[in-house]
Coordinates of C-alpha atoms in Angstrom, one line a residue:
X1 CA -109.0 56.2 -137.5
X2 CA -111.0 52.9 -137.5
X3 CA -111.2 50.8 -134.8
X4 CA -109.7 47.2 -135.2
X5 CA -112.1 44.3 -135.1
X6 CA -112.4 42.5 -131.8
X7 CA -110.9 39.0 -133.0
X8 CA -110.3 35.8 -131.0
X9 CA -106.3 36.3 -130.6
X10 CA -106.6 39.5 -129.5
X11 CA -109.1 38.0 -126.9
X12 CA -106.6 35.4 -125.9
X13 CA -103.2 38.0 -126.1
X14 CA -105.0 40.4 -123.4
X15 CA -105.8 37.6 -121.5
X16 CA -102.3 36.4 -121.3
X17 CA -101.2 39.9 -120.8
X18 CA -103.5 40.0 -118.1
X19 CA -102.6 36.6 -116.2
X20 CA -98.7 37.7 -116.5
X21 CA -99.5 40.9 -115.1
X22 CA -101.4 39.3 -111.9
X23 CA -98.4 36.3 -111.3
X24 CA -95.2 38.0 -112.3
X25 CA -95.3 39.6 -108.2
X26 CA -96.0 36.5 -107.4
X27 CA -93.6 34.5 -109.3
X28 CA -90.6 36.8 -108.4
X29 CA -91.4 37.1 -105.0
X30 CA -87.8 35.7 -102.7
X31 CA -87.8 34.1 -100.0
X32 CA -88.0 35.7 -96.7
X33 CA -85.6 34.9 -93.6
X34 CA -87.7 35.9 -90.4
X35 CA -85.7 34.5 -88.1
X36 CA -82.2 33.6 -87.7
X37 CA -80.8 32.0 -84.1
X38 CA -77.4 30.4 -83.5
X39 CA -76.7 27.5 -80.6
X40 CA -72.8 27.0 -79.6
X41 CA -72.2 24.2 -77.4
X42 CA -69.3 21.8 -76.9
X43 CA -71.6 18.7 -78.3
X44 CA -72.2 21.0 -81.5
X45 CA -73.1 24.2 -82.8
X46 CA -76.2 24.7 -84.2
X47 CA -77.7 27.7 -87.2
X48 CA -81.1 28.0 -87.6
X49 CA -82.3 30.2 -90.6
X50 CA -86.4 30.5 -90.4
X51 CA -88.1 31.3 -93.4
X52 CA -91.3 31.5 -95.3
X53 CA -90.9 28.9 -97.4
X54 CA -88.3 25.7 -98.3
X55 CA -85.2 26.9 -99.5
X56 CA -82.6 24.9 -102.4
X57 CA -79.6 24.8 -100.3
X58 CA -75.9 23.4 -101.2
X59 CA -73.0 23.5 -99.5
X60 CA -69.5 22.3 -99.5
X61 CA -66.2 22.2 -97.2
X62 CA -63.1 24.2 -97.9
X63 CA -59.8 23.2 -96.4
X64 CA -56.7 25.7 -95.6
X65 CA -58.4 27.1 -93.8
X66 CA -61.1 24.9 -92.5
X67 CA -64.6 26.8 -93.8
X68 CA -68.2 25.7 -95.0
X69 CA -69.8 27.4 -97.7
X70 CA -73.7 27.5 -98.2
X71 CA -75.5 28.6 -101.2
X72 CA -79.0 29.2 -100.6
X73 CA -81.3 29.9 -104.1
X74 CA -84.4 31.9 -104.1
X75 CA -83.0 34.5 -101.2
X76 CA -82.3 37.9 -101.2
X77 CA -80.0 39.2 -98.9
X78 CA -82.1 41.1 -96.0
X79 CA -81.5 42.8 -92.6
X80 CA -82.3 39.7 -90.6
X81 CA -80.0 37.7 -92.1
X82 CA -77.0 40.1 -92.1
X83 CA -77.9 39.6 -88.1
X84 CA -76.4 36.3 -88.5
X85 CA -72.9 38.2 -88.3
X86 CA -73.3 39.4 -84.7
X87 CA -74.9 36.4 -83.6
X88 CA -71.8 34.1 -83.7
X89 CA -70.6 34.3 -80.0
X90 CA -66.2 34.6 -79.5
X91 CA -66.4 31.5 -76.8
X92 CA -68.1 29.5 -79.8
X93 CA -66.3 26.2 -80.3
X94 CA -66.5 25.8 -83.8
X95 CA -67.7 28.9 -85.5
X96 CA -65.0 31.9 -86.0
X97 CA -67.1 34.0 -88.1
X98 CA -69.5 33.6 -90.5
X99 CA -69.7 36.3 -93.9
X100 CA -73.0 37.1 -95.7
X101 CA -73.2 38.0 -99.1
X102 CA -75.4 38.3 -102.5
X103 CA -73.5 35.9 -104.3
X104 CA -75.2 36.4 -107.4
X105 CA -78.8 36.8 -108.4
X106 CA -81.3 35.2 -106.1
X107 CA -78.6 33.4 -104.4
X108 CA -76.7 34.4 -101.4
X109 CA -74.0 32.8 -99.8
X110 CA -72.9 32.3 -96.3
X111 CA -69.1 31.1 -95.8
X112 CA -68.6 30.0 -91.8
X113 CA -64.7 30.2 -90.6
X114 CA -63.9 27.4 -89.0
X115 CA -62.3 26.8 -85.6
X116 CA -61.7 22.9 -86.1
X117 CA -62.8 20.2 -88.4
X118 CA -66.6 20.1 -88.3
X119 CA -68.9 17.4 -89.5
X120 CA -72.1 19.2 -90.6
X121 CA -75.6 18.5 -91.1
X122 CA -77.8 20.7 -93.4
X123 CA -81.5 19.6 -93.4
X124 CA -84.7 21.5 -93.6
X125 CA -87.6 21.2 -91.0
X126 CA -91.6 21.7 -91.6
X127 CA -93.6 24.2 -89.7
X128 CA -94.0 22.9 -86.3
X129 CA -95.7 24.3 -83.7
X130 CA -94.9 28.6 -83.4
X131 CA -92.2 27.4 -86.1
X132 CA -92.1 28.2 -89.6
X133 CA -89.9 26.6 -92.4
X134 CA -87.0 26.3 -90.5
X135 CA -83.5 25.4 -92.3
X136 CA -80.8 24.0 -90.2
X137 CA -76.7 24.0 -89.7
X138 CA -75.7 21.6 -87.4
X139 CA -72.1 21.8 -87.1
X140 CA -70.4 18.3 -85.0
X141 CA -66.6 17.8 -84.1
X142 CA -64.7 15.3 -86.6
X143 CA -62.9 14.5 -82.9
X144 CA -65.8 13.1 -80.9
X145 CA -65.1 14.0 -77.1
X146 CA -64.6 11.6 -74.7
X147 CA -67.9 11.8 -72.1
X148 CA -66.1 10.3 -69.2
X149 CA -62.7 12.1 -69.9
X150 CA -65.0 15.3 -69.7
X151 CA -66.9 14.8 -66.6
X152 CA -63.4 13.8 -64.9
X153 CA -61.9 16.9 -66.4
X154 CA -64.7 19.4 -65.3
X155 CA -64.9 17.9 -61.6
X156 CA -62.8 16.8 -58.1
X157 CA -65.4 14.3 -56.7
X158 CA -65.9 14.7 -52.2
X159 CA -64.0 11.6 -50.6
X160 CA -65.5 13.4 -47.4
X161 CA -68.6 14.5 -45.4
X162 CA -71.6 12.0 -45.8
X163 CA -71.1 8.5 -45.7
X164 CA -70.1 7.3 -49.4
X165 CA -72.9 5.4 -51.1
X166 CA -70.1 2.8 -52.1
X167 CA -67.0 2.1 -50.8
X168 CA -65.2 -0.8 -49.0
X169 CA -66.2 -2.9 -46.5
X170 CA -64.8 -2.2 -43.4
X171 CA -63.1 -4.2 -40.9
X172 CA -65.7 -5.5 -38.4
X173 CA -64.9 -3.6 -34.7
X174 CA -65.9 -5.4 -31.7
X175 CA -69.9 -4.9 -30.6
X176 CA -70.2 -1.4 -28.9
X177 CA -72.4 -1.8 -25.7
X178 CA -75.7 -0.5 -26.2
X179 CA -76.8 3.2 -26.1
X180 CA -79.3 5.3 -26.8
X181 CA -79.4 6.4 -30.0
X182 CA -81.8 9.2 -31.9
X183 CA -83.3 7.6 -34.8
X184 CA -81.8 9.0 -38.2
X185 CA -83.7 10.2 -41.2
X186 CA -82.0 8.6 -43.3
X187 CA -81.2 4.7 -43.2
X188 CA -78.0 3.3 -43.3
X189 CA -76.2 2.7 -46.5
X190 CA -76.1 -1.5 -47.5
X191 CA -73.0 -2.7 -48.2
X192 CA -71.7 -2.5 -51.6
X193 CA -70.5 -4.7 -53.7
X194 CA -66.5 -4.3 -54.8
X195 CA -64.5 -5.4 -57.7
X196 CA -61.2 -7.6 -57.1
X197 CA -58.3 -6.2 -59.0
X198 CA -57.8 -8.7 -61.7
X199 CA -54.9 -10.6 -61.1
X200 CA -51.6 -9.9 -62.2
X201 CA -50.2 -10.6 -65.5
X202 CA -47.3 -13.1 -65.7
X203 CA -44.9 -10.8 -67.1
X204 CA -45.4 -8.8 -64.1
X205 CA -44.3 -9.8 -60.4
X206 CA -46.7 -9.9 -57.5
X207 CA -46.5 -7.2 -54.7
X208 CA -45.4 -8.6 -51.3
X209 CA -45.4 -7.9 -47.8
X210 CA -42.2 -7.0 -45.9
X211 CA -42.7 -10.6 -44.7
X212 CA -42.0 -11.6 -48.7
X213 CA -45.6 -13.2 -49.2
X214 CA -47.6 -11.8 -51.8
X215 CA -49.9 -8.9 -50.8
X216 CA -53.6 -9.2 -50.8
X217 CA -55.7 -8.5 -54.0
X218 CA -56.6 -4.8 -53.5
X219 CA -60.3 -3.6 -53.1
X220 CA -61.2 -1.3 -56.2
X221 CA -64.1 1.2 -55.1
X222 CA -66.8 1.4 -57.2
X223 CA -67.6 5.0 -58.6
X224 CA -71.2 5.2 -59.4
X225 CA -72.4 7.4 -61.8
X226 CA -75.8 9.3 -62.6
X227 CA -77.2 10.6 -66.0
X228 CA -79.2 13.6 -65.4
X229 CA -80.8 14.9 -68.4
X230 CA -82.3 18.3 -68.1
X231 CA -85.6 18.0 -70.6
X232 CA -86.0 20.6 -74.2
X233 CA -83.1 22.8 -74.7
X234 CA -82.1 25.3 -77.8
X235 CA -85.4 24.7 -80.1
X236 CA -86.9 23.3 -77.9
X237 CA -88.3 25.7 -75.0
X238 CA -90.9 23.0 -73.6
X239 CA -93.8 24.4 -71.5
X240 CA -94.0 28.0 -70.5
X241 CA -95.8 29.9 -67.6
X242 CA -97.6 32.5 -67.5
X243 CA -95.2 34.7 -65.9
X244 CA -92.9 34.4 -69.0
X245 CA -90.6 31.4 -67.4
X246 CA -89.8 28.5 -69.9
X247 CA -89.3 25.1 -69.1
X248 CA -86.0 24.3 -70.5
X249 CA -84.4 27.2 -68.5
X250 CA -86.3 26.0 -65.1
X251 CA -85.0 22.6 -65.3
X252 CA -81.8 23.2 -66.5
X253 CA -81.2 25.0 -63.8
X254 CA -82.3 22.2 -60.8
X255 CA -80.4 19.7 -63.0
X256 CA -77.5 22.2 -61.9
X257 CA -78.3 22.1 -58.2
X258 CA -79.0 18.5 -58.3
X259 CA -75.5 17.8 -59.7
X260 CA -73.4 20.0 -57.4
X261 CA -75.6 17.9 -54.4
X262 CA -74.6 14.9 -55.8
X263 CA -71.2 15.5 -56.2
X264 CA -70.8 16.5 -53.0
X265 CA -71.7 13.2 -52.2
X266 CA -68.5 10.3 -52.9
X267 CA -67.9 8.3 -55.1
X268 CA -70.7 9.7 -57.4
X269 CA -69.9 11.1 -60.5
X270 CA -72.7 13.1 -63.0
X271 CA -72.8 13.3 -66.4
X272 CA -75.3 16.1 -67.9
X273 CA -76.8 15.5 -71.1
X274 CA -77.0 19.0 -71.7
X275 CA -75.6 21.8 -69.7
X276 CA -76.5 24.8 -71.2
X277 CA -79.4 25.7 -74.0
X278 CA -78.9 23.9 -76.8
X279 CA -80.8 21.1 -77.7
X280 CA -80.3 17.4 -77.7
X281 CA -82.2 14.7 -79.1
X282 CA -84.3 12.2 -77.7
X283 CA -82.1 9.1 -78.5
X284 CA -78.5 10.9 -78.2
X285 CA -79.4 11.8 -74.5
X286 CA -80.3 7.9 -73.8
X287 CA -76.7 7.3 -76.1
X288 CA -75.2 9.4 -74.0
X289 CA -76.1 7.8 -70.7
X290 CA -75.0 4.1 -72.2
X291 CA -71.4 5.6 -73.1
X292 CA -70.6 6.2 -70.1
X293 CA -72.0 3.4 -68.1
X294 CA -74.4 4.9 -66.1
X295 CA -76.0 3.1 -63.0
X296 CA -79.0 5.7 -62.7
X297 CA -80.7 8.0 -65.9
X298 CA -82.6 10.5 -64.4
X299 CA -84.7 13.4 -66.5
X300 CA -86.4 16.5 -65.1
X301 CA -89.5 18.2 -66.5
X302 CA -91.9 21.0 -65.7
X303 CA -95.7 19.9 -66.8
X304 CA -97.8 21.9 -68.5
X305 CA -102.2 21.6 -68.9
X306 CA -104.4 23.9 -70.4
X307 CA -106.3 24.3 -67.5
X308 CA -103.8 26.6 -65.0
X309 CA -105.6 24.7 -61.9
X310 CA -103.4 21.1 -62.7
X311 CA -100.8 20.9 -60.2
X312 CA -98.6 18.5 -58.4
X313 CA -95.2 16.8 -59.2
X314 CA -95.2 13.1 -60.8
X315 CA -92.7 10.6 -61.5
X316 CA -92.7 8.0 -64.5
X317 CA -91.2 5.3 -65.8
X318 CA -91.2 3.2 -69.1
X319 CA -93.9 0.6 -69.7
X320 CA -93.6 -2.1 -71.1
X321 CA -98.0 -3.0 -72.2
X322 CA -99.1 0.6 -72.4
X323 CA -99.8 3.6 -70.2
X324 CA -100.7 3.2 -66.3
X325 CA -103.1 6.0 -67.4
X326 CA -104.5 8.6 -70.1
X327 CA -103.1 11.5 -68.5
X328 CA -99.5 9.3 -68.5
X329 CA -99.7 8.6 -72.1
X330 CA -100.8 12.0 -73.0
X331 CA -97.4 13.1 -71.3
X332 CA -95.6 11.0 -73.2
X333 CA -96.3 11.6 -76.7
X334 CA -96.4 14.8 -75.9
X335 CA -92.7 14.7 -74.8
X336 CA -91.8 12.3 -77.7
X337 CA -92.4 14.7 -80.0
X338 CA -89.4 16.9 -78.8
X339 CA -87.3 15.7 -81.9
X340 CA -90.1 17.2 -84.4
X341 CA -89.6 20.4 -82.3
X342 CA -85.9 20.6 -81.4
X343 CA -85.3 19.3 -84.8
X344 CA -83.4 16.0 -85.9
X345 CA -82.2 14.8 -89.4
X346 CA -82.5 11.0 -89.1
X347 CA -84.2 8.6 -91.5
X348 CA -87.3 7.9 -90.3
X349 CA -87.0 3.9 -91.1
X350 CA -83.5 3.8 -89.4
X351 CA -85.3 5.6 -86.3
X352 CA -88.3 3.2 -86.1
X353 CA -86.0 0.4 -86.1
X354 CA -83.5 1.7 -83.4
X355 CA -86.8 2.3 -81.3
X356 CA -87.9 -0.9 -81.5
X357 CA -84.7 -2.3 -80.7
X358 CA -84.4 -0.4 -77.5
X359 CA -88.0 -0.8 -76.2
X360 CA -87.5 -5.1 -76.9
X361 CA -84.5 -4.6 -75.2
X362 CA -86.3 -3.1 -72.5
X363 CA -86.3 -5.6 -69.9
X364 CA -88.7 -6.6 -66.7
X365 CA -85.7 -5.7 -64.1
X366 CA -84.8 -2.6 -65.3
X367 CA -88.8 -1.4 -65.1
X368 CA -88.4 -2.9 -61.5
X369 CA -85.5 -1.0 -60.6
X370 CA -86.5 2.0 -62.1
X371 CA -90.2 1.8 -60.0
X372 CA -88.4 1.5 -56.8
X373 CA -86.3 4.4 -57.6
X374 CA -88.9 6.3 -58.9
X375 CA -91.0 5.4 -55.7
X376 CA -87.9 6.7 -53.8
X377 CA -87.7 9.6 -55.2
X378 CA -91.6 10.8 -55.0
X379 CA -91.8 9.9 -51.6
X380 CA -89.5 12.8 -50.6
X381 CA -90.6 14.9 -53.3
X382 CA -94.0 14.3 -51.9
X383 CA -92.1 16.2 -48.2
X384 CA -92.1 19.7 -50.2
X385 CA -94.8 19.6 -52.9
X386 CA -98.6 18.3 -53.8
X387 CA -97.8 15.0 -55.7
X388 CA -100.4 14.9 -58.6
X389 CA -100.6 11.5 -58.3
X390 CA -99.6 9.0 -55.3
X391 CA -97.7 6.6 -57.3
X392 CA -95.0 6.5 -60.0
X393 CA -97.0 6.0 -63.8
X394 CA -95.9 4.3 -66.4
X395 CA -96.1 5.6 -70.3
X396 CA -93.7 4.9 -73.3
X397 CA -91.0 7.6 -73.3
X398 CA -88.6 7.1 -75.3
X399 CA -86.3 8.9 -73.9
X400 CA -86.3 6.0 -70.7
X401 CA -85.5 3.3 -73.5
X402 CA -82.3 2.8 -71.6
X403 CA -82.3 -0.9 -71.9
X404 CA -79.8 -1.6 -69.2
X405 CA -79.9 1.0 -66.7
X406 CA -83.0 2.5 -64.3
X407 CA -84.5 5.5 -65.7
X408 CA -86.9 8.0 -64.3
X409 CA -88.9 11.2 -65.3
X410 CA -89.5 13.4 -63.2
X411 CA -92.3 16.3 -63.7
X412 CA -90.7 18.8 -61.4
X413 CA -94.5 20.7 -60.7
X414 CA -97.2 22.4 -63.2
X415 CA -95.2 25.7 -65.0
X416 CA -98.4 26.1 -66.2
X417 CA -99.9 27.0 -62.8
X418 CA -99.2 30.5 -61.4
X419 CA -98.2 29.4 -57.7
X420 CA -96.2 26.1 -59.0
X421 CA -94.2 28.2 -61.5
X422 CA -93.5 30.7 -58.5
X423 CA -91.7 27.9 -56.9
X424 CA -89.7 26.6 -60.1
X425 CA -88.5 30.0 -60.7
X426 CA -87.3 30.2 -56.8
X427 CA -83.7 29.5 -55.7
X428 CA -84.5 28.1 -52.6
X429 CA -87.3 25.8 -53.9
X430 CA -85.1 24.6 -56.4
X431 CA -82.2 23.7 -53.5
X432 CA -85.2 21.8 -51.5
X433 CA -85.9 19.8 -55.1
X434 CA -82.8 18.8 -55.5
X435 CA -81.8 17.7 -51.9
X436 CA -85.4 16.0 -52.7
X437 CA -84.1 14.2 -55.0
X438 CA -80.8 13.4 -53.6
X439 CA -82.4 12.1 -50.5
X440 CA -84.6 9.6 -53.1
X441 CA -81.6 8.1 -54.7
X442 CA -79.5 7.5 -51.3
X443 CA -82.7 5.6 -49.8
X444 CA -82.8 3.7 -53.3
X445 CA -79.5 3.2 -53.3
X446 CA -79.2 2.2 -49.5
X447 CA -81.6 -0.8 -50.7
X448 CA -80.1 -1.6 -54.0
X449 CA -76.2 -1.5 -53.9
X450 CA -74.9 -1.0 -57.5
X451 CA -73.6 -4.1 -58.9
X452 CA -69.9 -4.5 -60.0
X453 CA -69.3 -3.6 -63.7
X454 CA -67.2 -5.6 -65.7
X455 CA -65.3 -2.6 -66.2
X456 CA -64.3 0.1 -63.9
X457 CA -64.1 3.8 -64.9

């Protein structure tokens, strides 16, 4: 049999062959899911799905019962994500179950039963740090919660014990004659200042004394209340030591112990802008502070450096014309980057803008409130750890843009150095750093009586 004569087409046609033969793997190769991790928390539940690549999603609600359905192209199903079944916790407040399924070729399909009406958010994330592709479910309540409903709900405040930090004045006793006293650690608390009830409305009849004239106005006492925001969360681990301890778990727990201490004291109410691990971004946390009128907005960190030697505690504060140092405003970007972490769907214009809003709102008295209460407050921190620095630094967080009420950061100590992280991950450190910090915001607020508030909550 004669061989056939070499021509160009055949050239061309084995080439092709060839080529198809090398891309086809290639070409058919699904994406993988290497990672799937679910967040319940009352604010929202949150689905992350990490992958090697972007994935085409779509989904849609289903009512009768309430249910989301997601259809997610280029996927085969996989162990990892049929994982996503036990994942879904019974105490989760939105999430009943969630089925996994090959819905058809190269698409599977999850379908989430639904414990209430949920507003979701489907968005995908770049690699980021030890992240891959990362796509997100972030499932919010239709029914918004009430923040100071909540914090009333969830505690009894102490009308006992140590001397309220606000209350009414008293009436003026005769002068006692002198003895000696012991000097007391901690000063005496200044007089605050107390709404009038408004006056009665002319539909409705005064109160009156037995006498029959009309009762005095009553004094209305003036619950103050303190945003602590424990720093990272969920996505977002922060630092981590070298014993294995991660930051959002270290300061979540002294944002615990520093809101029992405070409650204890009365009058003072906390809000927590997260209270367990799921993670909240930059701008909701400071939202969350303004809803409920917060006098103080305090945040707790754990630094990290790449030299294990770097120790001490700081506290900052927002600048206004830049950072008091280098070492400040390499914190602080490095903290503002928590939403790229944690993860946020925003539009990046609408997000500039709101920024830029808040810092211009940013006024000279609340920087000078917040320096005497962050001066305050690292002057007792200083009684039980190193202080990195002497004085409180200033650098552009945004997550002090607070416009109208003081706002403090506090590094906590260096996770990143063995005998620092030691103490964070210590129960009774921790109790001495929060009574710390209490003792800070009783001197400030010894000093700086809250004002009245045009409305009492």
């Amino acid at each position: 049999m004669s061989a056939q004569p070499v021509t160009r087409r055949t050239v061309l046609k084995a080439g092709a062959t060839l080529l198809l033969s090398v891309l086809a793997p290639h070409a058919a190769h699904a994406a993988q899911i290497l990672a799937v991790r679910v967040w319940p928390a009352e604010d929202y539940t949150r689905v992350t799905l990490e992958n090697d690549s972007v994935l085409k999603v779509t989904h849609f609600i289903v009512k009768d019962p309430e249910r989301m359905v997601v259809d997610i192209e280029g996927l085969e199903l996989n162990p990892t994500l049929k994982g996503l079944v036990a994942k879904i916790q019974s105490g989760d407040p939105y999430i009943q179950q969630v089925r996994v399924g090959q819905n058809r070729p190269n698409v599977v399909r999850l379908v989430f039963d639904l414990k209430e009406e949920v507003k979701p958010q489907v968005f995908t994330l770049a690699p980021v740090g030890a992240y891959q592709h990362r796509l997100i479910f972030d499932l919010y309540p239709v029914r918004q919660p009430d923040l100071i409903a909540a914090m009333i709900e969830k505690r009894e405040w102490s009308s006992d014990a140590k001397p309220p930090l606000t209350t009414a004045a008293p009436e003026q006793p005769a002068p006692p004659a002198p003895v000696a006293v012991a000097p007391q650690p901690l000063p005496e608390l200044a007089k605050p200042d107390v709404a009038e009830a408004a006056p009665p409305k002319p539909e409705h009849k005064p109160e009156r004394r037995p006498d029959g004239k009309p009762a005095a106005p009553q004094k209305v006492l003036r619950m103050i209340t303190i945003a602590l925001d424990p720093g990272h969360g969920g996505e977002d681990p922060g630092a981590s030591g070298r014993g294995g301890s991660r930051e959002k778990d270290v300061v979540l727990a002294i944002a615990k112990r520093l809101k029992a201490k405070l409650e204890e004291q009365p009058n003072i109410r906390v809000m927590m802008t997260r209270d367990a691990d799921f993670f909240v971004p930059l701008g909701m946390r400071v939202e969350k502070a303004r809803k409920v009128q917060a006098d103080l907005f305090v945040s707790i960190h754990a630094d990290a450096f790449v030299e294990p030697s770097a120790r001490g505690s700081s506290v900052f504060v927002l600048s206004e014309k830049g950072a008091s140092s280098t070492a400040a405003r390499w914190l602080a970007n490095k903290e503002n980057l928590a939403d790229s972490i944690g993860g946020v769907n925003i539009n990046k214009s609408q997000d500039k803008q709101l920024a830029s809003v808040l810092f211009d709102l940013s006024t000279t008295a609340q920087i000078n409130d917040s320096l005497k209460l962050g001066k305050a407050v690292l002057n007792e921190i200083g009684g039980i750890n190193r202080l990195h620095k002497g004085s409180v630094e200033q650098a552009g967080f945004a997550v002090l843009k607070a416009p109208d009420i003081p706002s403090i950061l506090i590094e906590t100590a260096f996770i990143s150095n063995p005998e620092e992280e030691a103490k964070l991950t210590d129960n009774a450190y921790q109790d001495k750093l929060a009574e710390a910090i209490v003792t800070g915001i009783r001197r400030y607020f010894a000093k700086n009586p809250p004002l009245a508030k045009s409305r009492q909550t």
